[in-house]
């Protein structure tokens, strides 16, 4: 075999090795990001930060999202109060409000790996929901951040909800008490993007999963 061919093979080998190393690093970083978000799912994790009036950023079941907006804080206070009261309708309503405020707000996100509100999703659907979100609503977030600046992106401004007792919700071998919540919301105006092009309505089923209320089903429109 000629020296040139041996040289080319060596170069190709180094390139292949380099690609493999880069792929492994990217996979590890992606996995770390998922783990970082996932470990924030349960209540009691992270640092307790006072929200005023004796409230904090965590309760027995949930922890407020990263870099919370004023609406996030307001909704989380309401959720904590509903949990203390033990009012199931109020809890289901507050869970949806917190999810919307966190999931559909982009100004406090660093990239499309940071999907908001996922702690409110039914546990077994958690991983698939995160992946669907990264290829769906969050797909272009990195591009938007680069082009327009994070501070000019979506921020949920107000939320209106209507909640009713739905019925028992059957999922797998479980029968869970569930509530149906219809919601509409608005975004703060932006000089960089047209906020009216983004989702502003949702239909949610919230189930009582052993005391922890979680979203088991959601639609962006109702037929």
mmCIF file of N, CA, C and O in Angstrom, residues 17-79:
data_model
loop_
_atom_site.group_PDB
_atom_site.id
_atom_site.type_symbol
_atom_site.label_atom_id
_atom_site.label_comp_id
_atom_site.label_asym_id
_atom_site.label_seq_id
_atom_site.Cartn_x
_atom_site.Cartn_y
_atom_site.Cartn_z
ATOM 1 N N UNK A 17 -12.518 9.181 14.689
ATOM 2 C CA UNK A 17 -12.350 9.218 16.140
ATOM 3 C C UNK A 17 -12.833 10.548 16.707
ATOM 4 O O UNK A 17 -13.507 10.607 17.745
ATOM 5 N N UNK A 18 -12.499 11.632 15.988
ATOM 6 C CA UNK A 18 -12.923 12.958 16.438
ATOM 7 C C UNK A 18 -14.430 13.101 16.456
ATOM 8 O O UNK A 18 -15.015 13.657 17.392
ATOM 9 N N UNK A 19 -15.074 12.595 15.387
ATOM 10 C CA UNK A 19 -16.541 12.653 15.316
ATOM 11 C C UNK A 19 -17.163 11.852 16.451
ATOM 12 O O UNK A 19 -18.141 12.278 17.072
ATOM 13 N N UNK A 20 -16.580 10.679 16.738
ATOM 14 C CA UNK A 20 -17.109 9.848 17.818
ATOM 15 C C UNK A 20 -16.981 10.554 19.161
ATOM 16 O O UNK A 20 -17.912 10.532 19.981
ATOM 17 N N UNK A 21 -15.856 11.203 19.389
ATOM 18 C CA UNK A 21 -15.629 11.921 20.652
ATOM 19 C C UNK A 21 -16.625 13.062 20.799
ATOM 20 O O UNK A 21 -17.241 13.260 21.850
ATOM 21 N N UNK A 22 -16.795 13.824 19.705
ATOM 22 C CA UNK A 22 -17.740 14.944 19.734
ATOM 23 C C UNK A 22 -19.154 14.446 19.990
ATOM 24 O O UNK A 22 -19.912 15.044 20.766
ATOM 25 N N UNK A 23 -19.540 13.342 19.348
ATOM 26 C CA UNK A 23 -20.881 12.771 19.536
ATOM 27 C C UNK A 23 -21.101 12.356 20.984
ATOM 28 O O UNK A 23 -22.165 12.586 21.557
ATOM 29 N N UNK A 24 -20.063 11.734 21.573
ATOM 30 C CA UNK A 24 -20.171 11.305 22.968
ATOM 31 C C UNK A 24 -20.330 12.505 23.891
ATOM 32 O O UNK A 24 -21.157 12.512 24.804
ATOM 33 N N UNK A 25 -19.549 13.558 23.635
ATOM 34 C CA UNK A 25 -19.621 14.772 24.464
ATOM 35 C C UNK A 25 -21.000 15.402 24.373
ATOM 36 O O UNK A 25 -21.602 15.797 25.381
ATOM 37 N N UNK A 26 -21.530 15.510 23.127
ATOM 38 C CA UNK A 26 -22.861 16.100 22.930
ATOM 39 C C UNK A 26 -23.920 15.274 23.645
ATOM 40 O O UNK A 26 -24.819 15.814 24.295
ATOM 41 N N UNK A 27 -23.806 13.943 23.528
ATOM 42 C CA UNK A 27 -24.772 13.056 24.193
ATOM 43 C C UNK A 27 -24.728 13.234 25.698
ATOM 44 O O UNK A 27 -25.765 13.304 26.366
ATOM 45 N N UNK A 28 -23.514 13.330 26.256
ATOM 46 C CA UNK A 28 -23.366 13.523 27.699
ATOM 47 C C UNK A 28 -23.950 14.854 28.149
ATOM 48 O O UNK A 28 -24.624 14.936 29.180
ATOM 49 N N UNK A 29 -23.703 15.910 27.363
ATOM 50 C CA UNK A 29 -24.235 17.225 27.714
ATOM 51 C C UNK A 29 -25.750 17.229 27.639
ATOM 52 O O UNK A 29 -26.432 17.794 28.505
ATOM 53 N N UNK A 30 -26.305 16.602 26.591
ATOM 54 C CA UNK A 30 -27.755 16.532 26.437
ATOM 55 C C UNK A 30 -28.378 15.757 27.595
ATOM 56 O O UNK A 30 -29.390 16.162 28.167
ATOM 57 N N UNK A 31 -27.728 14.645 27.947
ATOM 58 C CA UNK A 31 -28.227 13.852 29.063
ATOM 59 C C UNK A 31 -28.161 14.606 30.377
ATOM 60 O O UNK A 31 -29.066 14.526 31.209
ATOM 61 N N UNK A 32 -27.087 15.389 30.556
ATOM 62 C CA UNK A 32 -26.956 16.189 31.775
ATOM 63 C C UNK A 32 -28.051 17.236 31.857
ATOM 64 O O UNK A 32 -28.613 17.493 32.928
ATOM 65 N N UNK A 33 -28.373 17.853 30.708
ATOM 66 C CA UNK A 33 -29.433 18.865 30.698
ATOM 67 C C UNK A 33 -30.770 18.259 31.093
ATOM 68 O O UNK A 33 -31.533 18.846 31.865
ATOM 69 N N UNK A 34 -31.078 17.070 30.545
ATOM 70 C CA UNK A 34 -32.326 16.383 30.904
ATOM 71 C C UNK A 34 -32.331 16.055 32.392
ATOM 72 O O UNK A 34 -33.320 16.263 33.093
ATOM 73 N N UNK A 35 -31.192 15.547 32.884
ATOM 74 C CA UNK A 35 -31.105 15.195 34.303
ATOM 75 C C UNK A 35 -31.274 16.422 35.178
ATOM 76 O O UNK A 35 -31.963 16.394 36.199
ATOM 77 N N UNK A 36 -30.656 17.539 34.785
ATOM 78 C CA UNK A 36 -30.737 18.774 35.570
ATOM 79 C C UNK A 36 -32.167 19.249 35.698
ATOM 80 O O UNK A 36 -32.606 19.685 36.755
ATOM 81 N N UNK A 37 -32.901 19.188 34.582
ATOM 82 C CA UNK A 37 -34.295 19.617 34.610
ATOM 83 C C UNK A 37 -35.134 18.634 35.405
ATOM 84 O O UNK A 37 -35.992 19.017 36.199
ATOM 85 N N UNK A 38 -34.884 17.344 35.185
ATOM 86 C CA UNK A 38 -35.686 16.313 35.842
ATOM 87 C C UNK A 38 -35.539 16.352 37.353
ATOM 88 O O UNK A 38 -36.501 16.117 38.084
ATOM 89 N N UNK A 39 -34.334 16.657 37.862
ATOM 90 C CA UNK A 39 -34.120 16.673 39.297
ATOM 91 C C UNK A 39 -34.815 17.832 39.961
ATOM 92 O O UNK A 39 -34.933 17.884 41.178
ATOM 93 N N UNK A 40 -35.321 18.782 39.170
ATOM 94 C CA UNK A 40 -36.054 19.904 39.737
ATOM 95 C C UNK A 40 -37.548 19.643 39.780
ATOM 96 O O UNK A 40 -38.330 20.498 40.156
ATOM 97 N N UNK A 41 -37.954 18.434 39.381
ATOM 98 C CA UNK A 41 -39.374 18.150 39.224
ATOM 99 C C UNK A 41 -40.125 18.118 40.541
ATOM 100 O O UNK A 41 -41.213 18.648 40.656
ATOM 101 N N UNK A 42 -39.581 17.468 41.533
ATOM 102 C CA UNK A 42 -40.319 17.294 42.770
ATOM 103 C C UNK A 42 -40.238 18.487 43.683
ATOM 104 O O UNK A 42 -39.324 19.308 43.610
ATOM 105 N N UNK A 43 -41.230 18.604 44.598
ATOM 106 C CA UNK A 43 -41.201 19.672 45.581
ATOM 107 C C UNK A 43 -40.067 19.451 46.553
ATOM 108 O O UNK A 43 -39.630 18.346 46.813
ATOM 109 N N UNK A 44 -39.586 20.534 47.151
ATOM 110 C CA UNK A 44 -38.542 20.442 48.148
ATOM 111 C C UNK A 44 -37.145 20.482 47.586
ATOM 112 O O UNK A 44 -36.176 20.505 48.338
ATOM 113 N N UNK A 45 -36.977 20.486 46.269
ATOM 114 C CA UNK A 45 -35.643 20.549 45.685
ATOM 115 C C UNK A 45 -35.233 21.994 45.483
ATOM 116 O O UNK A 45 -36.058 22.884 45.385
ATOM 117 N N UNK A 46 -33.943 22.230 45.432
ATOM 118 C CA UNK A 46 -33.468 23.574 45.159
ATOM 119 C C UNK A 46 -33.464 24.446 46.394
ATOM 120 O O UNK A 46 -33.713 24.029 47.516
ATOM 121 N N UNK A 47 -33.155 25.718 46.196
ATOM 122 C CA UNK A 47 -33.065 26.681 47.274
ATOM 123 C C UNK A 47 -34.422 27.314 47.533
ATOM 124 O O UNK A 47 -35.126 27.684 46.608
ATOM 125 N N UNK A 48 -34.767 27.459 48.803
ATOM 126 C CA UNK A 48 -36.025 28.109 49.149
ATOM 127 C C UNK A 48 -35.840 29.620 49.081
ATOM 128 O O UNK A 48 -34.967 30.176 49.745
ATOM 129 N N UNK A 49 -36.639 30.274 48.284
ATOM 130 C CA UNK A 49 -36.576 31.725 48.133
ATOM 131 C C UNK A 49 -37.925 32.309 48.521
ATOM 132 O O UNK A 49 -38.957 31.851 48.041
ATOM 133 N N UNK A 50 -37.922 33.310 49.367
ATOM 134 C CA UNK A 50 -39.165 33.889 49.849
ATOM 135 C C UNK A 50 -39.883 34.637 48.741
ATOM 136 O O UNK A 50 -39.290 35.405 47.997
ATOM 137 N N UNK A 51 -41.186 34.392 48.611
ATOM 138 C CA UNK A 51 -42.012 35.089 47.632
ATOM 139 C C UNK A 51 -42.853 36.181 48.278
ATOM 140 O O UNK A 51 -43.658 36.817 47.627
ATOM 141 N N UNK A 52 -42.674 36.380 49.548
ATOM 142 C CA UNK A 52 -43.486 37.361 50.260
ATOM 143 C C UNK A 52 -44.673 36.696 50.919
ATOM 144 O O UNK A 52 -45.128 35.633 50.498
ATOM 145 N N UNK A 53 -45.176 37.314 51.985
ATOM 146 C CA UNK A 53 -46.356 36.821 52.708
ATOM 147 C C UNK A 53 -46.153 35.396 53.225
ATOM 148 O O UNK A 53 -47.094 34.615 53.315
ATOM 149 N N UNK A 54 -44.911 35.058 53.541
ATOM 150 C CA UNK A 54 -44.637 33.752 54.111
ATOM 151 C C UNK A 54 -44.590 32.623 53.114
ATOM 152 O O UNK A 54 -44.426 31.470 53.496
ATOM 153 N N UNK A 55 -44.759 32.899 51.831
ATOM 154 C CA UNK A 55 -44.724 31.849 50.815
ATOM 155 C C UNK A 55 -43.288 31.610 50.353
ATOM 156 O O UNK A 55 -42.425 32.463 50.507
ATOM 157 N N UNK A 56 -43.048 30.455 49.775
ATOM 158 C CA UNK A 56 -41.721 30.148 49.262
ATOM 159 C C UNK A 56 -41.842 29.550 47.879
ATOM 160 O O UNK A 56 -42.932 29.323 47.367
ATOM 161 N N UNK A 57 -40.677 29.280 47.261
ATOM 162 C CA UNK A 57 -40.658 28.770 45.902
ATOM 163 C C UNK A 57 -40.895 27.261 45.837
ATOM 164 O O UNK A 57 -40.745 26.663 44.785
ATOM 165 N N UNK A 58 -41.249 26.637 46.936
ATOM 166 C CA UNK A 58 -41.523 25.200 46.912
ATOM 167 C C UNK A 58 -42.591 24.864 47.941
ATOM 168 O O UNK A 58 -42.827 25.592 48.904
ATOM 169 N N UNK A 59 -43.280 23.758 47.684
ATOM 170 C CA UNK A 59 -44.225 23.223 48.649
ATOM 171 C C UNK A 59 -44.028 21.709 48.688
ATOM 172 O O UNK A 59 -43.002 21.217 48.236
ATOM 173 N N UNK A 60 -44.979 20.989 49.213
ATOM 174 C CA UNK A 60 -44.783 19.543 49.377
ATOM 175 C C UNK A 60 -44.703 18.781 48.064
ATOM 176 O O UNK A 60 -44.191 17.657 48.015
ATOM 177 N N UNK A 61 -45.217 19.364 46.977
ATOM 178 C CA UNK A 61 -45.296 18.633 45.707
ATOM 179 C C UNK A 61 -44.568 19.290 44.539
ATOM 180 O O UNK A 61 -44.200 18.602 43.588
ATOM 181 N N UNK A 62 -44.391 20.602 44.575
ATOM 182 C CA UNK A 62 -43.883 21.313 43.400
ATOM 183 C C UNK A 62 -42.824 22.344 43.799
ATOM 184 O O UNK A 62 -42.771 22.791 44.941
ATOM 185 N N UNK A 63 -42.018 22.702 42.795
ATOM 186 C CA UNK A 63 -41.020 23.756 42.949
ATOM 187 C C UNK A 63 -41.206 24.741 41.809
ATOM 188 O O UNK A 63 -41.395 24.324 40.661
ATOM 189 N N UNK A 64 -41.154 26.025 42.089
ATOM 190 C CA UNK A 64 -41.351 27.015 41.044
ATOM 191 C C UNK A 64 -40.236 26.912 40.010
ATOM 192 O O UNK A 64 -39.116 26.483 40.322
ATOM 193 N N UNK A 65 -40.522 27.285 38.752
ATOM 194 C CA UNK A 65 -39.537 27.187 37.671
ATOM 195 C C UNK A 65 -38.389 28.163 37.816
ATOM 196 O O UNK A 65 -38.417 29.089 38.647
ATOM 197 N N UNK A 66 -37.373 27.980 37.003
ATOM 198 C CA UNK A 66 -36.211 28.856 37.019
ATOM 199 C C UNK A 66 -36.570 30.277 36.598
ATOM 200 O O UNK A 66 -37.415 30.486 35.740
ATOM 201 N N UNK A 67 -35.898 31.259 37.190
ATOM 202 C CA UNK A 67 -36.074 32.665 36.828
ATOM 203 C C UNK A 67 -37.552 33.031 36.687
ATOM 204 O O UNK A 67 -38.003 33.463 35.618
ATOM 205 N N UNK A 68 -38.346 32.837 37.732
ATOM 206 C CA UNK A 68 -39.790 33.038 37.617
ATOM 207 C C UNK A 68 -40.173 34.477 37.314
ATOM 208 O O UNK A 68 -39.568 35.418 37.826
ATOM 209 N N UNK A 69 -41.177 34.628 36.471
ATOM 210 C CA UNK A 69 -41.752 35.942 36.208
ATOM 211 C C UNK A 69 -42.704 36.276 37.359
ATOM 212 O O UNK A 69 -42.997 35.445 38.211
ATOM 213 N N UNK A 70 -43.215 37.498 37.355
ATOM 214 C CA UNK A 70 -44.159 37.880 38.402
ATOM 215 C C UNK A 70 -45.421 37.031 38.328
ATOM 216 O O UNK A 70 -46.005 36.673 39.352
ATOM 217 N N UNK A 71 -45.841 36.682 37.117
ATOM 218 C CA UNK A 71 -47.016 35.828 36.964
ATOM 219 C C UNK A 71 -46.734 34.430 37.505
ATOM 220 O O UNK A 71 -47.603 33.805 38.134
ATOM 221 N N UNK A 72 -45.523 33.919 37.265
ATOM 222 C CA UNK A 72 -45.132 32.629 37.834
ATOM 223 C C UNK A 72 -45.274 32.640 39.354
ATOM 224 O O UNK A 72 -45.830 31.716 39.952
ATOM 225 N N UNK A 73 -44.765 33.689 39.966
ATOM 226 C CA UNK A 73 -44.802 33.792 41.426
ATOM 227 C C UNK A 73 -46.245 33.859 41.930
ATOM 228 O O UNK A 73 -46.610 33.193 42.909
ATOM 229 N N UNK A 74 -47.054 34.658 41.266
ATOM 230 C CA UNK A 74 -48.455 34.808 41.646
ATOM 231 C C UNK A 74 -49.191 33.472 41.573
ATOM 232 O O UNK A 74 -49.936 33.094 42.491
ATOM 233 N N UNK A 75 -48.978 32.748 40.467
ATOM 234 C CA UNK A 75 -49.645 31.462 40.288
ATOM 235 C C UNK A 75 -49.160 30.417 41.277
ATOM 236 O O UNK A 75 -49.934 29.577 41.750
ATOM 237 N N UNK A 76 -47.875 30.457 41.595
ATOM 238 C CA UNK A 76 -47.330 29.473 42.525
ATOM 239 C C UNK A 76 -47.851 29.711 43.937
ATOM 240 O O UNK A 76 -48.110 28.762 44.692
ATOM 241 N N UNK A 77 -48.008 30.967 44.308
ATOM 242 C CA UNK A 77 -48.623 31.277 45.608
ATOM 243 C C UNK A 77 -50.034 30.702 45.677
ATOM 244 O O UNK A 77 -50.428 30.115 46.692
ATOM 245 N N UNK A 78 -50.791 30.886 44.585
ATOM 246 C CA UNK A 78 -52.173 30.386 44.543
ATOM 247 C C UNK A 78 -52.201 28.863 44.647
ATOM 248 O O UNK A 78 -53.070 28.292 45.313
ATOM 249 N N UNK A 79 -51.256 28.188 43.997
ATOM 250 C CA UNK A 79 -51.185 26.727 44.055
ATOM 251 C C UNK A 79 -50.877 26.261 45.475
ATOM 252 O O UNK A 79 -51.510 25.327 45.982
#
